Each structure stands twice: as structure tokens, then as C-alpha cells.
Amino acid sequence: MVDTGFHVEAYFWLCLWYIFFVFDTVYVKHMCESVKMTNWGRVYYTNLLALPVVAVMLPSVGEQIALNAITWTPQVLAPLLLSCAVGVAMSHSSYYLRDTVSATFFTIVGILCKILTVIINMLIWDKHASPSGIGFLLVCVLAGTFYQQAPKRSGTA
């Protein structure tokens, strides 16, 4: 079992992603518990914080050229607006779940939801995980179904 496409740079980015992933999961859970805000407030606040970054990044990569070339018809706007609505709904449900369960349980739910993505990938494309890789994924999913969240601590500590 070897990684045929082994590149040190790829593992560097994987480690960097993992560090940010763990920080994000734990920090957002901490913020959900310590900052009193409505769920919709969290969704709007997060998107508002991302807006300046997007406003700087889009012109720097030339996206305004692509946006100017688009003819804005209902056939173009409908999927765009649907995508926005689904994104807001996903953000809302994500913050609701983060507020309700532990950071570990939130991560396990996210991983268990990936199984549908893997199935779609197998049906559509020919480049996907090997049968042994999918078998190990199913073992992980099975193990995740046995996870039980620990009871929340009482306010006296």
C-alpha cells in the first residue's frame, strides 16, 4: 500500500488543512456557547465577515471579467439564487447543530454525510477510491454510528 502520487507538498497542505479544521471546529463550538447570539445572527455575521475578503479576492483573480461576460437571464439567475438559498440553509442548520451537540459529534455527523458524496462519485466518474479504500470508509462510518455524545456538564464547575 503506497501513495503512487506522493508529493511532500500535498501532505503539507493536508496537515495545514487539518490544523485549521480542528481549530475551526473547536473555536466555533466555543463561540456558540460563549457568545449569546441567535442562530440567524451567526449566519449573517459569518457571511458579513467573509464579504470584505471576497471583495478583495474576486478582482485579484480576475472574476469581474467573467461576471461581465455573463448574460443575466432567468436561466442563469435561477440556479444562482437557488444555490444562495441552499447555502444559507446549510449554514443555518450547521450553526444550529453546532450549538446543540459537541464539536466531536458535529464532526462525526459531517463525516457520515460524506457517504452520499462517495456514492455519487462512484456512479459518475471512473477515478475514485479503490474497493479496499471504500471498505475502510465503511468501517469508519460503521464505527461513527456507535459514537454516543457525553452528557453536558452542569453549570457548577
PDB file of C-alpha atoms in Angstrom:
ATOM      1  CA  MET A   1       0.000   0.000   0.000  1.00  0.00           C
ATOM      2  CA  VAL A   2       1.792   3.085  -1.291  1.00  0.00           C
ATOM      3  CA  ASP A   3       0.740   6.531  -2.290  1.00  0.00           C
ATOM      4  CA  THR A   4       1.593   6.444  -6.013  1.00  0.00           C
ATOM      5  CA  GLY A   5       1.225  10.188  -6.352  1.00  0.00           C
ATOM      6  CA  PHE A   6       3.308  11.008  -3.254  1.00  0.00           C
ATOM      7  CA  HIS A   7       4.271  14.675  -3.023  1.00  0.00           C
ATOM      8  CA  VAL A   8       5.559  16.246   0.174  1.00  0.00           C
ATOM      9  CA  GLU A   9       3.713  19.471  -0.705  1.00  0.00           C
ATOM     10  CA  ALA A  10       0.389  17.647  -0.753  1.00  0.00           C
ATOM     11  CA  TYR A  11       0.929  16.332   2.759  1.00  0.00           C
ATOM     12  CA  PHE A  12       1.970  19.813   3.910  1.00  0.00           C
ATOM     13  CA  TRP A  13      -1.371  21.195   2.686  1.00  0.00           C
ATOM     14  CA  LEU A  14      -3.205  18.251   4.262  1.00  0.00           C
ATOM     15  CA  CYS A  15      -1.572  18.959   7.637  1.00  0.00           C
ATOM     16  CA  LEU A  16      -2.329  22.673   7.311  1.00  0.00           C
ATOM     17  CA  TRP A  17      -5.970  21.891   6.486  1.00  0.00           C
ATOM     18  CA  TYR A  18      -6.175  19.559   9.493  1.00  0.00           C
ATOM     19  CA  ILE A  19      -4.858  22.250  11.842  1.00  0.00           C
ATOM     20  CA  PHE A  20      -7.408  24.772  10.551  1.00  0.00           C
ATOM     21  CA  PHE A  21     -10.194  22.169  10.634  1.00  0.00           C
ATOM     22  CA  VAL A  22      -9.602  21.308  14.287  1.00  0.00           C
ATOM     23  CA  PHE A  23      -9.256  24.978  15.241  1.00  0.00           C
ATOM     24  CA  ASP A  24     -12.456  25.895  13.380  1.00  0.00           C
ATOM     25  CA  THR A  25     -14.483  23.072  14.901  1.00  0.00           C
ATOM     26  CA  VAL A  26     -13.413  23.721  18.482  1.00  0.00           C
ATOM     27  CA  TYR A  27     -13.378  27.530  18.254  1.00  0.00           C
ATOM     28  CA  VAL A  28     -16.800  27.809  16.615  1.00  0.00           C
ATOM     29  CA  LYS A  29     -18.258  25.496  19.266  1.00  0.00           C
ATOM     30  CA  HIS A  30     -16.686  27.688  21.951  1.00  0.00           C
ATOM     31  CA  MET A  31     -18.140  30.807  20.316  1.00  0.00           C
ATOM     32  CA  CYS A  32     -21.588  29.211  20.025  1.00  0.00           C
ATOM     33  CA  GLU A  33     -21.536  28.549  23.757  1.00  0.00           C
ATOM     34  CA  SER A  34     -19.967  31.795  24.983  1.00  0.00           C
ATOM     35  CA  VAL A  35     -21.346  34.494  22.648  1.00  0.00           C
ATOM     36  CA  LYS A  36     -25.074  34.951  23.026  1.00  0.00           C
ATOM     37  CA  MET A  37     -26.444  35.355  19.520  1.00  0.00           C
ATOM     38  CA  THR A  38     -29.393  33.987  17.589  1.00  0.00           C
ATOM     39  CA  ASN A  39     -28.741  31.301  15.024  1.00  0.00           C
ATOM     40  CA  TRP A  40     -29.677  33.662  12.185  1.00  0.00           C
ATOM     41  CA  GLY A  41     -27.370  36.249  13.734  1.00  0.00           C
ATOM     42  CA  ARG A  42     -24.463  33.798  13.498  1.00  0.00           C
ATOM     43  CA  VAL A  43     -25.252  33.056   9.847  1.00  0.00           C
ATOM     44  CA  TYR A  44     -25.435  36.736   8.886  1.00  0.00           C
ATOM     45  CA  TYR A  45     -22.380  37.641  10.975  1.00  0.00           C
ATOM     46  CA  THR A  46     -20.253  34.913   9.376  1.00  0.00           C
ATOM     47  CA  ASN A  47     -21.250  35.950   5.871  1.00  0.00           C
ATOM     48  CA  LEU A  48     -20.686  39.614   6.721  1.00  0.00           C
ATOM     49  CA  LEU A  49     -17.152  38.792   7.915  1.00  0.00           C
ATOM     50  CA  ALA A  50     -16.438  36.939   4.657  1.00  0.00           C
ATOM     51  CA  LEU A  51     -17.676  39.797   2.455  1.00  0.00           C
ATOM     52  CA  PRO A  52     -14.528  42.004   2.649  1.00  0.00           C
ATOM     53  CA  VAL A  53     -12.306  39.022   1.862  1.00  0.00           C
ATOM     54  CA  VAL A  54     -14.419  38.159  -1.175  1.00  0.00           C
ATOM     55  CA  ALA A  55     -14.486  41.809  -2.268  1.00  0.00           C
ATOM     56  CA  VAL A  56     -10.670  41.827  -2.329  1.00  0.00           C
ATOM     57  CA  MET A  57     -10.152  38.326  -3.750  1.00  0.00           C
ATOM     58  CA  LEU A  58     -12.548  38.427  -6.708  1.00  0.00           C
ATOM     59  CA  PRO A  59     -10.880  41.333  -8.514  1.00  0.00           C
ATOM     60  CA  SER A  60      -7.410  39.994  -7.720  1.00  0.00           C
ATOM     61  CA  VAL A  61      -8.121  36.755  -9.620  1.00  0.00           C
ATOM     62  CA  GLY A  62      -9.985  38.427 -12.497  1.00  0.00           C
ATOM     63  CA  GLU A  63     -13.513  37.272 -11.694  1.00  0.00           C
ATOM     64  CA  GLN A  64     -15.045  40.598 -12.719  1.00  0.00           C
ATOM     65  CA  ILE A  65     -14.130  39.772 -16.332  1.00  0.00           C
ATOM     66  CA  ALA A  66     -16.090  36.512 -16.143  1.00  0.00           C
ATOM     67  CA  LEU A  67     -19.010  38.253 -14.417  1.00  0.00           C
ATOM     68  CA  ASN A  68     -19.130  40.983 -17.082  1.00  0.00           C
ATOM     69  CA  ALA A  69     -19.292  38.336 -19.825  1.00  0.00           C
ATOM     70  CA  ILE A  70     -22.415  36.688 -18.382  1.00  0.00           C
ATOM     71  CA  THR A  71     -25.812  37.471 -19.846  1.00  0.00           C
ATOM     72  CA  TRP A  72     -28.065  37.562 -16.791  1.00  0.00           C
ATOM     73  CA  THR A  73     -31.139  35.644 -17.921  1.00  0.00           C
ATOM     74  CA  PRO A  74     -33.665  33.812 -15.714  1.00  0.00           C
ATOM     75  CA  GLN A  75     -31.950  30.530 -16.677  1.00  0.00           C
ATOM     76  CA  VAL A  76     -28.715  31.907 -15.175  1.00  0.00           C
ATOM     77  CA  LEU A  77     -30.245  33.657 -12.162  1.00  0.00           C
ATOM     78  CA  ALA A  78     -32.461  30.771 -11.015  1.00  0.00           C
ATOM     79  CA  PRO A  79     -29.613  28.321 -10.255  1.00  0.00           C
ATOM     80  CA  LEU A  80     -27.568  31.140  -8.726  1.00  0.00           C
ATOM     81  CA  LEU A  81     -30.373  32.177  -6.369  1.00  0.00           C
ATOM     82  CA  LEU A  82     -31.175  28.552  -5.547  1.00  0.00           C
ATOM     83  CA  SER A  83     -27.514  27.979  -4.711  1.00  0.00           C
ATOM     84  CA  CYS A  84     -27.528  31.022  -2.427  1.00  0.00           C
ATOM     85  CA  ALA A  85     -30.679  29.854  -0.657  1.00  0.00           C
ATOM     86  CA  VAL A  86     -29.299  26.333  -0.167  1.00  0.00           C
ATOM     87  CA  GLY A  87     -26.016  27.796   1.134  1.00  0.00           C
ATOM     88  CA  VAL A  88     -27.831  29.944   3.706  1.00  0.00           C
ATOM     89  CA  ALA A  89     -29.952  26.939   4.752  1.00  0.00           C
ATOM     90  CA  MET A  90     -26.836  24.790   5.147  1.00  0.00           C
ATOM     91  CA  SER A  91     -25.147  27.499   7.201  1.00  0.00           C
ATOM     92  CA  HIS A  92     -28.220  27.848   9.410  1.00  0.00           C
ATOM     93  CA  SER A  93     -28.525  24.109  10.002  1.00  0.00           C
ATOM     94  CA  SER A  94     -24.775  23.834  10.594  1.00  0.00           C
ATOM     95  CA  TYR A  95     -24.802  26.505  13.305  1.00  0.00           C
ATOM     96  CA  TYR A  96     -27.932  25.012  14.829  1.00  0.00           C
ATOM     97  CA  LEU A  97     -26.256  21.600  15.038  1.00  0.00           C
ATOM     98  CA  ARG A  98     -23.011  23.098  16.389  1.00  0.00           C
ATOM     99  CA  ASP A  99     -24.981  24.831  19.122  1.00  0.00           C
ATOM    100  CA  THR A 100     -26.847  21.635  20.016  1.00  0.00           C
ATOM    101  CA  VAL A 101     -24.123  18.962  20.063  1.00  0.00           C
ATOM    102  CA  SER A 102     -20.423  18.650  20.906  1.00  0.00           C
ATOM    103  CA  ALA A 103     -17.672  19.523  18.432  1.00  0.00           C
ATOM    104  CA  THR A 104     -16.821  15.820  18.125  1.00  0.00           C
ATOM    105  CA  PHE A 105     -20.391  14.816  17.379  1.00  0.00           C
ATOM    106  CA  PHE A 106     -20.697  17.642  14.812  1.00  0.00           C
ATOM    107  CA  THR A 107     -17.590  16.338  13.040  1.00  0.00           C
ATOM    108  CA  ILE A 108     -18.875  12.761  13.036  1.00  0.00           C
ATOM    109  CA  VAL A 109     -22.208  13.852  11.544  1.00  0.00           C
ATOM    110  CA  GLY A 110     -20.316  15.701   8.824  1.00  0.00           C
ATOM    111  CA  ILE A 111     -18.194  12.668   8.027  1.00  0.00           C
ATOM    112  CA  LEU A 112     -21.197  10.322   7.993  1.00  0.00           C
ATOM    113  CA  CYS A 113     -22.902  12.633   5.493  1.00  0.00           C
ATOM    114  CA  LYS A 114     -19.962  12.201   3.111  1.00  0.00           C
ATOM    115  CA  ILE A 115     -21.054   8.680   2.220  1.00  0.00           C
ATOM    116  CA  LEU A 116     -23.645  10.063  -0.220  1.00  0.00           C
ATOM    117  CA  THR A 117     -20.896  12.082  -1.923  1.00  0.00           C
ATOM    118  CA  VAL A 118     -18.759   8.961  -2.281  1.00  0.00           C
ATOM    119  CA  ILE A 119     -21.654   7.008  -3.807  1.00  0.00           C
ATOM    120  CA  ILE A 120     -22.371   9.797  -6.308  1.00  0.00           C
ATOM    121  CA  ASN A 121     -18.669   9.942  -7.181  1.00  0.00           C
ATOM    122  CA  MET A 122     -18.636   6.193  -7.860  1.00  0.00           C
ATOM    123  CA  LEU A 123     -21.683   6.446 -10.111  1.00  0.00           C
ATOM    124  CA  ILE A 124     -20.497   9.441 -12.145  1.00  0.00           C
ATOM    125  CA  TRP A 125     -16.708   9.266 -12.512  1.00  0.00           C
ATOM    126  CA  ASP A 126     -14.247   6.476 -13.132  1.00  0.00           C
ATOM    127  CA  LYS A 127     -11.485   7.886 -10.890  1.00  0.00           C
ATOM    128  CA  HIS A 128     -12.457   7.102  -7.310  1.00  0.00           C
ATOM    129  CA  ALA A 129     -11.324   5.139  -4.308  1.00  0.00           C
ATOM    130  CA  SER A 130     -10.308   1.512  -4.588  1.00  0.00           C
ATOM    131  CA  PRO A 131     -12.593  -1.200  -3.218  1.00  0.00           C
ATOM    132  CA  SER A 132     -10.345  -1.561  -0.155  1.00  0.00           C
ATOM    133  CA  GLY A 133     -10.471   2.222   0.386  1.00  0.00           C
ATOM    134  CA  ILE A 134     -14.260   2.186   0.243  1.00  0.00           C
ATOM    135  CA  GLY A 135     -14.268  -0.793   2.599  1.00  0.00           C
ATOM    136  CA  PHE A 136     -12.202   1.142   5.146  1.00  0.00           C
ATOM    137  CA  LEU A 137     -14.521   4.136   4.714  1.00  0.00           C
ATOM    138  CA  LEU A 138     -17.488   1.899   5.527  1.00  0.00           C
ATOM    139  CA  VAL A 139     -15.668   0.614   8.628  1.00  0.00           C
ATOM    140  CA  CYS A 140     -15.196   4.244   9.722  1.00  0.00           C
ATOM    141  CA  VAL A 141     -18.852   5.040   9.049  1.00  0.00           C
ATOM    142  CA  LEU A 142     -19.921   1.962  10.999  1.00  0.00           C
ATOM    143  CA  ALA A 143     -17.683   2.978  13.906  1.00  0.00           C
ATOM    144  CA  GLY A 144     -19.140   6.505  13.773  1.00  0.00           C
ATOM    145  CA  THR A 145     -22.649   5.172  14.188  1.00  0.00           C
ATOM    146  CA  PHE A 146     -21.672   3.770  17.597  1.00  0.00           C
ATOM    147  CA  TYR A 147     -20.491   7.141  18.940  1.00  0.00           C
ATOM    148  CA  GLN A 148     -22.510   8.481  21.860  1.00  0.00           C
ATOM    149  CA  GLN A 149     -22.258  12.074  22.975  1.00  0.00           C
ATOM    150  CA  ALA A 150     -21.220  12.558  26.583  1.00  0.00           C
ATOM    151  CA  PRO A 151     -23.765  14.394  28.725  1.00  0.00           C
ATOM    152  CA  LYS A 152     -23.222  18.143  29.025  1.00  0.00           C
ATOM    153  CA  ARG A 153     -21.552  19.366  32.166  1.00  0.00           C
ATOM    154  CA  SER A 154     -23.663  21.142  34.714  1.00  0.00           C
ATOM    155  CA  GLY A 155     -23.118  24.855  35.263  1.00  0.00           C
ATOM    156  CA  THR A 156     -21.333  24.214  38.584  1.00  0.00           C
ATOM    157  CA  ALA A 157     -17.635  23.627  37.976  1.00  0.00           C
TER     158      ALA A 157
END
